[in-house]
């Protein structure tokens, strides 16, 4: 009845996992007890779990991303301490099989369930506000997208306590991921968590591409779109062109494992290289799917805190389009050593180097935006300066690795690991943290304490170099990735420094947690200087999201904005924020729905049952999901109108806050 699931699947003989389970259980029970004690179950269900409001979904994405950041960072901490200890006969404290699961989980979590989740959070919160829309094109699908991602994250964490996780790396290379060499359930947990979250991401890409094309405020032409929304637009194009490839890759690997097919088994007539081409034709564009929105964040921050329009707006848009195209056709540089031939390697090497040109255009545009500007080094601005230094180093090592001859020397070494983290941490993570602190007051109506954000940046900046510059060195000396012990005495000092670095990074994570705690404390105690009364949280906002109250009403805009060109809100401030002309009208909005959480629960049941071959549960999950969709399709009571009285009351309250803020100046 339970398929392959037995009591032996629970790793009660592994102390680290038992301790982790106890810790998670204690925290979970405490949270459930607090919600019950304060009688918030009804509130959570009505206002959050069933929401289709893109802003609340964005906040839930952020919470999920931060939780998974802590989980993924714990894996990184274990890897670095293991390699600091596992030297000269000392096996360290992680058994090889457990270590393999740790590095596989670290990569999977940080890409799919931290970086992608934070990207979708920014899409959800920022894009509709920047284009003057009252919601996304498909609000219910937006909720379903979130729950597909959430249940995938839950599934990957279940593998900690029931069974095991994949031990073959974050991309699941065959033949070691095939059933012949990996008969456990770890690879199956990987396949279904990635597959379900990929479906959610595909829905997000479709939703936001449609939103940007069809729901822009009247008069907003293409070259009036803010740069962040442009980067989201191009990222969504890449999602729609590449994530189906990931879906097919996981489906074919599942067929190999579940049905005995041979798509990727050479001795069965398949091809391992087919999998590599499929996974990297998704995997390399994925890096640009993540980095482009970070570029958009930096563009918004540079203009706001320099007190100037973004330098070279048109070239920024064109450069983003060029990066989108080139980033989609260079995947073969991930396996120059696989025998593709000199002609193929030369083409892909040159195309890879070309990407440095539009990226360099962006770097210079940000510098020229700051040049002769009234630059204010508040918290978000620190991250962009750290990014330009760190990402430039990562870009130079990337150009180096784009040379096939050099790649033959450093392929599969820790030099590659250092390069990858150079661009992901220095680019993606720095960008998303900057965006989180930049738009936080718009989401919640109050600012976080800047001092803790600045200390977080300092620890992350210094900790990054301590953690990963040593990996460049040992990589050049021949240390390959995925090693769980070593005997080379030349590597040991470098890995000790890297271990120190990861604890410095941990201090940065601690500062970020403290920053959130103090923000909540300031909100509860209504600290006067923390609250945003004007909606223009930083005093120099240029785009539409800064023209409306903080936090944003559930309908976003009382009146659809009048577009006066690029940076409409800045133009309106120059005109003295002219009084609105249009009369207030009832606003059509979607009702909240339980379809998202129900389909999410079905996805979790189906995923878990597929891992353990519990076929009756798979059928039950599919049947419930099917009838849920049918019931929703037949339900006509799915929307409502916000009354003019409610809108007018919100507008009058906002006007009073604006007047009070101006009087206090």
mmCIF file of N, CA and C in Angstrom, residues 58-168:
data_model
loop_
_atom_site.group_PDB
_atom_site.id
_atom_site.type_symbol
_atom_site.label_atom_id
_atom_site.label_comp_id
_atom_site.label_asym_id
_atom_site.label_seq_id
_atom_site.Cartn_x
_atom_site.Cartn_y
_atom_site.Cartn_z
ATOM 1 N N UNK A 58 4.001 38.082 -3.482
ATOM 2 C CA UNK A 58 5.417 38.471 -3.488
ATOM 3 C C UNK A 58 6.019 38.335 -2.099
ATOM 4 N N UNK A 59 5.290 38.775 -1.085
ATOM 5 C CA UNK A 59 5.792 38.674 0.291
ATOM 6 C C UNK A 59 5.960 37.211 0.686
ATOM 7 N N UNK A 60 5.021 36.357 0.278
ATOM 8 C CA UNK A 60 5.145 34.931 0.603
ATOM 9 C C UNK A 60 6.325 34.305 -0.138
ATOM 10 N N UNK A 61 6.560 34.738 -1.368
ATOM 11 C CA UNK A 61 7.757 34.291 -2.087
ATOM 12 C C UNK A 61 9.020 34.685 -1.317
ATOM 13 N N UNK A 62 9.059 35.912 -0.799
ATOM 14 C CA UNK A 62 10.233 36.372 -0.054
ATOM 15 C C UNK A 62 10.452 35.507 1.186
ATOM 16 N N UNK A 63 9.380 35.231 1.922
ATOM 17 C CA UNK A 63 9.503 34.394 3.122
ATOM 18 C C UNK A 63 10.057 33.020 2.749
ATOM 19 N N UNK A 64 9.507 32.426 1.682
ATOM 20 C CA UNK A 64 9.999 31.125 1.234
ATOM 21 C C UNK A 64 11.463 31.207 0.823
ATOM 22 N N UNK A 65 11.824 32.257 0.077
ATOM 23 C CA UNK A 65 13.203 32.408 -0.369
ATOM 24 C C UNK A 65 14.180 32.553 0.782
ATOM 25 N N UNK A 66 13.786 33.300 1.815
ATOM 26 C CA UNK A 66 14.673 33.485 2.960
ATOM 27 C C UNK A 66 14.835 32.192 3.757
ATOM 28 N N UNK A 67 13.741 31.442 3.906
ATOM 29 C CA UNK A 67 13.839 30.148 4.602
ATOM 30 C C UNK A 67 14.778 29.219 3.854
ATOM 31 N N UNK A 68 14.635 29.159 2.533
ATOM 32 C CA UNK A 68 15.489 28.276 1.748
ATOM 33 C C UNK A 68 16.922 28.793 1.666
ATOM 34 N N UNK A 69 17.111 30.105 1.777
ATOM 35 C CA UNK A 69 18.467 30.643 1.865
ATOM 36 C C UNK A 69 19.176 30.107 3.105
ATOM 37 N N UNK A 70 18.482 30.113 4.233
ATOM 38 C CA UNK A 70 19.070 29.584 5.469
ATOM 39 C C UNK A 70 19.377 28.102 5.314
ATOM 40 N N UNK A 71 18.442 27.345 4.713
ATOM 41 C CA UNK A 71 18.675 25.906 4.511
ATOM 42 C C UNK A 71 19.884 25.685 3.593
ATOM 43 N N UNK A 72 19.929 26.376 2.461
ATOM 44 C CA UNK A 72 21.039 26.209 1.537
ATOM 45 C C UNK A 72 22.357 26.677 2.114
ATOM 46 N N UNK A 73 22.305 27.740 2.925
ATOM 47 C CA UNK A 73 23.530 28.244 3.543
ATOM 48 C C UNK A 73 24.049 27.254 4.582
ATOM 49 N N UNK A 74 23.145 26.568 5.281
ATOM 50 C CA UNK A 74 23.583 25.545 6.232
ATOM 51 C C UNK A 74 24.357 24.441 5.511
ATOM 52 N N UNK A 75 23.907 24.079 4.314
ATOM 53 C CA UNK A 75 24.647 23.094 3.519
ATOM 54 C C UNK A 75 26.036 23.613 3.171
ATOM 55 N N UNK A 76 26.125 24.896 2.790
ATOM 56 C CA UNK A 76 27.429 25.484 2.448
ATOM 57 C C UNK A 76 28.357 25.470 3.655
ATOM 58 N N UNK A 77 27.807 25.786 4.819
ATOM 59 C CA UNK A 77 28.598 25.787 6.051
ATOM 60 C C UNK A 77 29.170 24.398 6.327
ATOM 61 N N UNK A 78 28.352 23.366 6.112
ATOM 62 C CA UNK A 78 28.823 21.998 6.340
ATOM 63 C C UNK A 78 29.907 21.609 5.337
ATOM 64 N N UNK A 79 29.743 22.019 4.084
ATOM 65 C CA UNK A 79 30.754 21.662 3.075
ATOM 66 C C UNK A 79 32.102 22.297 3.380
ATOM 67 N N UNK A 80 32.093 23.575 3.709
ATOM 68 C CA UNK A 80 33.356 24.277 3.956
ATOM 69 C C UNK A 80 34.052 23.750 5.209
ATOM 70 N N UNK A 81 33.278 23.472 6.260
ATOM 71 C CA UNK A 81 33.905 22.943 7.476
ATOM 72 C C UNK A 81 34.396 21.507 7.252
ATOM 73 N N UNK A 82 33.669 20.734 6.463
ATOM 74 C CA UNK A 82 34.130 19.384 6.141
ATOM 75 C C UNK A 82 35.481 19.427 5.436
ATOM 76 N N UNK A 83 35.633 20.315 4.441
ATOM 77 C CA UNK A 83 36.889 20.368 3.689
ATOM 78 C C UNK A 83 38.015 21.000 4.503
ATOM 79 N N UNK A 84 37.683 21.793 5.522
ATOM 80 C CA UNK A 84 38.734 22.310 6.400
ATOM 81 C C UNK A 84 39.268 21.212 7.315
ATOM 82 N N UNK A 85 38.421 20.212 7.602
ATOM 83 C CA UNK A 85 38.810 19.154 8.540
ATOM 84 C C UNK A 85 39.319 17.891 7.844
ATOM 85 N N UNK A 86 38.763 17.565 6.679
ATOM 86 C CA UNK A 86 39.033 16.271 6.034
ATOM 87 C C UNK A 86 40.349 16.309 5.268
ATOM 88 N N UNK A 87 41.457 16.256 6.003
ATOM 89 C CA UNK A 87 42.786 16.416 5.403
ATOM 90 C C UNK A 87 43.763 15.448 6.066
ATOM 91 N N UNK A 88 44.637 14.873 5.243
ATOM 92 C CA UNK A 88 45.743 14.029 5.741
ATOM 93 C C UNK A 88 45.248 12.890 6.630
ATOM 94 N N UNK A 89 44.315 12.117 6.119
ATOM 95 C CA UNK A 89 43.840 10.950 6.858
ATOM 96 C C UNK A 89 42.639 11.205 7.739
ATOM 97 N N UNK A 90 42.344 12.459 8.062
ATOM 98 C CA UNK A 90 41.152 12.773 8.857
ATOM 99 C C UNK A 90 39.928 12.767 7.929
ATOM 100 N N UNK A 91 38.950 11.882 8.152
ATOM 101 C CA UNK A 91 37.812 11.798 7.223
ATOM 102 C C UNK A 91 36.804 12.928 7.385
ATOM 103 N N UNK A 92 36.991 13.809 8.384
ATOM 104 C CA UNK A 92 35.991 14.843 8.628
ATOM 105 C C UNK A 92 34.795 14.279 9.360
ATOM 106 N N UNK A 93 33.702 15.015 9.380
ATOM 107 C CA UNK A 93 32.539 14.580 10.153
ATOM 108 C C UNK A 93 31.359 14.173 9.273
ATOM 109 N N UNK A 94 31.474 14.359 7.936
ATOM 110 C CA UNK A 94 30.395 13.967 7.037
ATOM 111 C C UNK A 94 30.797 12.707 6.276
ATOM 112 N N UNK A 95 30.033 11.633 6.379
ATOM 113 C CA UNK A 95 30.312 10.452 5.552
ATOM 114 C C UNK A 95 30.197 10.818 4.068
ATOM 115 N N UNK A 96 30.934 10.137 3.200
ATOM 116 C CA UNK A 96 30.911 10.484 1.767
ATOM 117 C C UNK A 96 29.504 10.543 1.171
ATOM 118 N N UNK A 97 28.663 9.563 1.504
ATOM 119 C CA UNK A 97 27.318 9.533 0.929
ATOM 120 C C UNK A 97 26.505 10.747 1.375
ATOM 121 N N UNK A 98 26.671 11.136 2.635
ATOM 122 C CA UNK A 98 25.960 12.300 3.151
ATOM 123 C C UNK A 98 26.514 13.586 2.535
ATOM 124 N N UNK A 99 27.824 13.659 2.399
ATOM 125 C CA UNK A 99 28.436 14.845 1.784
ATOM 126 C C UNK A 99 27.929 15.037 0.356
ATOM 127 N N UNK A 100 27.809 13.949 -0.386
ATOM 128 C CA UNK A 100 27.317 14.052 -1.763
ATOM 129 C C UNK A 100 25.893 14.613 -1.798
ATOM 130 N N UNK A 101 25.069 14.215 -0.850
ATOM 131 C CA UNK A 101 23.707 14.762 -0.780
ATOM 132 C C UNK A 101 23.728 16.247 -0.413
ATOM 133 N N UNK A 102 24.653 16.628 0.460
ATOM 134 C CA UNK A 102 24.728 18.017 0.906
ATOM 135 C C UNK A 102 25.056 18.942 -0.265
ATOM 136 N N UNK A 103 26.093 18.594 -1.072
ATOM 137 C CA UNK A 103 26.425 19.520 -2.155
ATOM 138 C C UNK A 103 25.372 19.487 -3.263
ATOM 139 N N UNK A 104 24.704 18.343 -3.429
ATOM 140 C CA UNK A 104 23.623 18.290 -4.420
ATOM 141 C C UNK A 104 22.444 19.151 -3.976
ATOM 142 N N UNK A 105 22.085 19.057 -2.701
ATOM 143 C CA UNK A 105 20.970 19.847 -2.177
ATOM 144 C C UNK A 105 21.308 21.330 -2.180
ATOM 145 N N UNK A 106 22.565 21.671 -1.873
ATOM 146 C CA UNK A 106 22.960 23.080 -1.830
ATOM 147 C C UNK A 106 22.715 23.750 -3.180
ATOM 148 N N UNK A 107 23.199 23.148 -4.261
ATOM 149 C CA UNK A 107 23.026 23.749 -5.574
ATOM 150 C C UNK A 107 21.573 23.808 -5.991
ATOM 151 N N UNK A 108 20.852 22.724 -5.783
ATOM 152 C CA UNK A 108 19.439 22.682 -6.172
ATOM 153 C C UNK A 108 18.633 23.733 -5.425
ATOM 154 N N UNK A 109 18.852 23.830 -4.117
ATOM 155 C CA UNK A 109 18.083 24.775 -3.300
ATOM 156 C C UNK A 109 18.417 26.214 -3.654
ATOM 157 N N UNK A 110 19.700 26.523 -3.766
ATOM 158 C CA UNK A 110 20.081 27.919 -3.993
ATOM 159 C C UNK A 110 19.616 28.435 -5.353
ATOM 160 N N UNK A 111 19.595 27.589 -6.374
ATOM 161 C CA UNK A 111 19.153 28.047 -7.692
ATOM 162 C C UNK A 111 17.636 28.018 -7.804
ATOM 163 N N UNK A 112 17.021 26.872 -7.535
ATOM 164 C CA UNK A 112 15.583 26.728 -7.769
ATOM 165 C C UNK A 112 14.730 27.342 -6.666
ATOM 166 N N UNK A 113 15.193 27.308 -5.432
ATOM 167 C CA UNK A 113 14.319 27.651 -4.322
ATOM 168 C C UNK A 113 14.790 28.853 -3.505
ATOM 169 N N UNK A 114 15.885 29.466 -3.884
ATOM 170 C CA UNK A 114 16.269 30.749 -3.313
ATOM 171 C C UNK A 114 16.299 31.804 -4.415
ATOM 172 N N UNK A 115 17.206 31.643 -5.394
ATOM 173 C CA UNK A 115 17.363 32.671 -6.426
ATOM 174 C C UNK A 115 16.101 32.817 -7.274
ATOM 175 N N UNK A 116 15.577 31.699 -7.799
ATOM 176 C CA UNK A 116 14.366 31.786 -8.620
ATOM 177 C C UNK A 116 13.187 32.310 -7.817
ATOM 178 N N UNK A 117 13.096 31.932 -6.563
ATOM 179 C CA UNK A 117 11.985 32.382 -5.721
ATOM 180 C C UNK A 117 12.077 33.885 -5.472
ATOM 181 N N UNK A 118 13.271 34.388 -5.166
ATOM 182 C CA UNK A 118 13.419 35.836 -4.951
ATOM 183 C C UNK A 118 13.162 36.604 -6.233
ATOM 184 N N UNK A 119 13.549 36.044 -7.377
ATOM 185 C CA UNK A 119 13.257 36.693 -8.655
ATOM 186 C C UNK A 119 11.746 36.818 -8.861
ATOM 187 N N UNK A 120 11.021 35.731 -8.599
ATOM 188 C CA UNK A 120 9.568 35.773 -8.773
ATOM 189 C C UNK A 120 8.913 36.711 -7.763
ATOM 190 N N UNK A 121 9.505 36.858 -6.596
ATOM 191 C CA UNK A 121 8.994 37.830 -5.625
ATOM 192 C C UNK A 121 9.075 39.239 -6.185
ATOM 193 N N UNK A 122 10.225 39.586 -6.769
ATOM 194 C CA UNK A 122 10.385 40.922 -7.345
ATOM 195 C C UNK A 122 9.464 41.124 -8.538
ATOM 196 N N UNK A 123 9.330 40.113 -9.391
ATOM 197 C CA UNK A 123 8.387 40.212 -10.508
ATOM 198 C C UNK A 123 7.000 40.542 -9.982
ATOM 199 N N UNK A 124 6.556 39.769 -9.000
ATOM 200 C CA UNK A 124 5.196 39.925 -8.492
ATOM 201 C C UNK A 124 4.961 41.296 -7.896
ATOM 202 N N UNK A 125 5.909 41.762 -7.115
ATOM 203 C CA UNK A 125 5.656 43.026 -6.429
ATOM 204 C C UNK A 125 5.841 44.225 -7.351
ATOM 205 N N UNK A 126 6.871 44.232 -8.163
ATOM 206 C CA UNK A 126 7.289 45.455 -8.848
ATOM 207 C C UNK A 126 6.630 45.639 -10.207
ATOM 208 N N UNK A 127 6.567 44.596 -11.020
ATOM 209 C CA UNK A 127 6.171 44.766 -12.423
ATOM 210 C C UNK A 127 4.789 45.400 -12.574
ATOM 211 N N UNK A 128 3.716 44.877 -11.926
ATOM 212 C CA UNK A 128 2.408 45.525 -12.120
ATOM 213 C C UNK A 128 2.405 46.993 -11.684
ATOM 214 N N UNK A 129 3.135 47.309 -10.611
ATOM 215 C CA UNK A 129 3.151 48.694 -10.133
ATOM 216 C C UNK A 129 3.895 49.603 -11.097
ATOM 217 N N UNK A 130 4.973 49.110 -11.695
ATOM 218 C CA UNK A 130 5.750 49.958 -12.594
ATOM 219 C C UNK A 130 5.034 50.236 -13.907
ATOM 220 N N UNK A 131 4.145 49.353 -14.332
ATOM 221 C CA UNK A 131 3.450 49.580 -15.603
ATOM 222 C C UNK A 131 2.048 50.142 -15.391
ATOM 223 N N UNK A 132 1.689 50.447 -14.146
ATOM 224 C CA UNK A 132 0.393 51.065 -13.881
ATOM 225 C C UNK A 132 -0.774 50.101 -13.961
ATOM 226 N N UNK A 133 -0.540 48.821 -13.655
ATOM 227 C CA UNK A 133 -1.608 47.817 -13.713
ATOM 228 C C UNK A 133 -2.188 47.585 -12.323
ATOM 229 N N UNK A 134 -3.447 47.159 -12.294
ATOM 230 C CA UNK A 134 -4.086 46.885 -11.004
ATOM 231 C C UNK A 134 -3.872 45.455 -10.551
ATOM 232 N N UNK A 135 -3.444 44.592 -11.432
ATOM 233 C CA UNK A 135 -3.144 43.209 -11.077
ATOM 234 C C UNK A 135 -2.377 42.599 -12.238
ATOM 235 N N UNK A 136 -2.036 41.339 -12.103
ATOM 236 C CA UNK A 136 -1.401 40.615 -13.208
ATOM 237 C C UNK A 136 -2.485 40.108 -14.149
ATOM 238 N N UNK A 137 -2.073 39.580 -15.299
ATOM 239 C CA UNK A 137 -3.045 39.141 -16.293
ATOM 240 C C UNK A 137 -3.881 37.970 -15.792
ATOM 241 N N UNK A 138 -3.259 37.038 -15.061
ATOM 242 C CA UNK A 138 -3.953 35.833 -14.603
ATOM 243 C C UNK A 138 -3.713 35.656 -13.107
ATOM 244 N N UNK A 139 -4.523 36.315 -12.264
ATOM 245 C CA UNK A 139 -4.265 36.285 -10.809
ATOM 246 C C UNK A 139 -4.309 34.887 -10.210
ATOM 247 N N UNK A 140 -5.270 34.061 -10.626
ATOM 248 C CA UNK A 140 -5.367 32.722 -10.047
ATOM 249 C C UNK A 140 -4.159 31.868 -10.439
ATOM 250 N N UNK A 141 -3.735 31.958 -11.698
ATOM 251 C CA UNK A 141 -2.545 31.216 -12.129
ATOM 252 C C UNK A 141 -1.326 31.677 -11.338
ATOM 253 N N UNK A 142 -1.304 32.955 -10.963
ATOM 254 C CA UNK A 142 -0.206 33.468 -10.146
ATOM 255 C C UNK A 142 -0.158 32.754 -8.795
ATOM 256 N N UNK A 143 -1.329 32.540 -8.210
ATOM 257 C CA UNK A 143 -1.395 31.804 -6.941
ATOM 258 C C UNK A 143 -0.950 30.354 -7.128
ATOM 259 N N UNK A 144 -1.402 29.717 -8.205
ATOM 260 C CA UNK A 144 -1.013 28.328 -8.476
ATOM 261 C C UNK A 144 0.499 28.237 -8.668
ATOM 262 N N UNK A 145 1.083 29.209 -9.357
ATOM 263 C CA UNK A 145 2.537 29.222 -9.559
ATOM 264 C C UNK A 145 3.270 29.202 -8.225
ATOM 265 N N UNK A 146 2.802 30.046 -7.299
ATOM 266 C CA UNK A 146 3.447 30.085 -5.987
ATOM 267 C C UNK A 146 3.360 28.737 -5.293
ATOM 268 N N UNK A 147 2.179 28.121 -5.309
ATOM 269 C CA UNK A 147 2.022 26.866 -4.571
ATOM 270 C C UNK A 147 2.784 25.722 -5.229
ATOM 271 N N UNK A 148 2.949 25.735 -6.543
ATOM 272 C CA UNK A 148 3.803 24.732 -7.178
ATOM 273 C C UNK A 148 5.247 24.859 -6.672
ATOM 274 N N UNK A 149 5.711 26.094 -6.521
ATOM 275 C CA UNK A 149 7.062 26.325 -6.006
ATOM 276 C C UNK A 149 7.162 25.933 -4.534
ATOM 277 N N UNK A 150 6.149 26.308 -3.746
ATOM 278 C CA UNK A 150 6.164 26.014 -2.307
ATOM 279 C C UNK A 150 6.204 24.515 -2.046
ATOM 280 N N UNK A 151 5.335 23.749 -2.719
ATOM 281 C CA UNK A 151 5.286 22.308 -2.422
ATOM 282 C C UNK A 151 6.562 21.612 -2.906
ATOM 283 N N UNK A 152 7.197 22.152 -3.946
ATOM 284 C CA UNK A 152 8.477 21.582 -4.386
ATOM 285 C C UNK A 152 9.542 21.789 -3.322
ATOM 286 N N UNK A 153 9.536 22.975 -2.702
ATOM 287 C CA UNK A 153 10.485 23.236 -1.613
ATOM 288 C C UNK A 153 10.200 22.324 -0.419
ATOM 289 N N UNK A 154 8.920 22.117 -0.126
ATOM 290 C CA UNK A 154 8.566 21.197 0.964
ATOM 291 C C UNK A 154 9.043 19.785 0.637
ATOM 292 N N UNK A 155 8.853 19.367 -0.613
ATOM 293 C CA UNK A 155 9.247 18.014 -1.026
ATOM 294 C C UNK A 155 10.748 17.803 -0.853
ATOM 295 N N UNK A 156 11.536 18.812 -1.242
ATOM 296 C CA UNK A 156 12.987 18.660 -1.133
ATOM 297 C C UNK A 156 13.413 18.614 0.332
ATOM 298 N N UNK A 157 12.667 19.270 1.214
ATOM 299 C CA UNK A 157 13.000 19.223 2.640
ATOM 300 C C UNK A 157 12.512 17.933 3.298
ATOM 301 N N UNK A 158 11.447 17.348 2.775
ATOM 302 C CA UNK A 158 10.992 16.048 3.295
ATOM 303 C C UNK A 158 12.088 15.006 3.122
ATOM 304 N N UNK A 159 12.870 15.152 2.033
ATOM 305 C CA UNK A 159 13.929 14.165 1.775
ATOM 306 C C UNK A 159 14.974 14.127 2.889
ATOM 307 N N UNK A 160 15.041 15.177 3.699
ATOM 308 C CA UNK A 160 15.955 15.170 4.841
ATOM 309 C C UNK A 160 15.587 14.099 5.852
ATOM 310 N N UNK A 161 14.287 13.849 6.003
ATOM 311 C CA UNK A 161 13.812 13.030 7.111
ATOM 312 C C UNK A 161 13.147 11.731 6.662
ATOM 313 N N UNK A 162 12.802 11.639 5.392
ATOM 314 C CA UNK A 162 12.201 10.402 4.880
ATOM 315 C C UNK A 162 12.939 10.037 3.596
ATOM 316 N N UNK A 163 13.801 9.055 3.697
ATOM 317 C CA UNK A 163 14.590 8.664 2.537
ATOM 318 C C UNK A 163 15.899 9.420 2.477
ATOM 319 N N UNK A 164 16.231 9.923 1.304
ATOM 320 C CA UNK A 164 17.477 10.647 1.092
ATOM 321 C C UNK A 164 17.290 11.576 -0.091
ATOM 322 N N UNK A 165 18.258 12.489 -0.274
ATOM 323 C CA UNK A 165 18.188 13.350 -1.449
ATOM 324 C C UNK A 165 19.189 12.856 -2.489
ATOM 325 N N UNK A 166 19.123 13.437 -3.670
ATOM 326 C CA UNK A 166 20.044 13.094 -4.748
ATOM 327 C C UNK A 166 21.494 13.295 -4.312
ATOM 328 N N UNK A 167 22.371 12.425 -4.792
ATOM 329 C CA UNK A 167 23.799 12.544 -4.475
ATOM 330 C C UNK A 167 24.638 12.715 -5.744
ATOM 331 N N UNK A 168 24.003 13.261 -6.801
ATOM 332 C CA UNK A 168 24.691 13.327 -8.100
ATOM 333 C C UNK A 168 24.884 14.762 -8.589
#
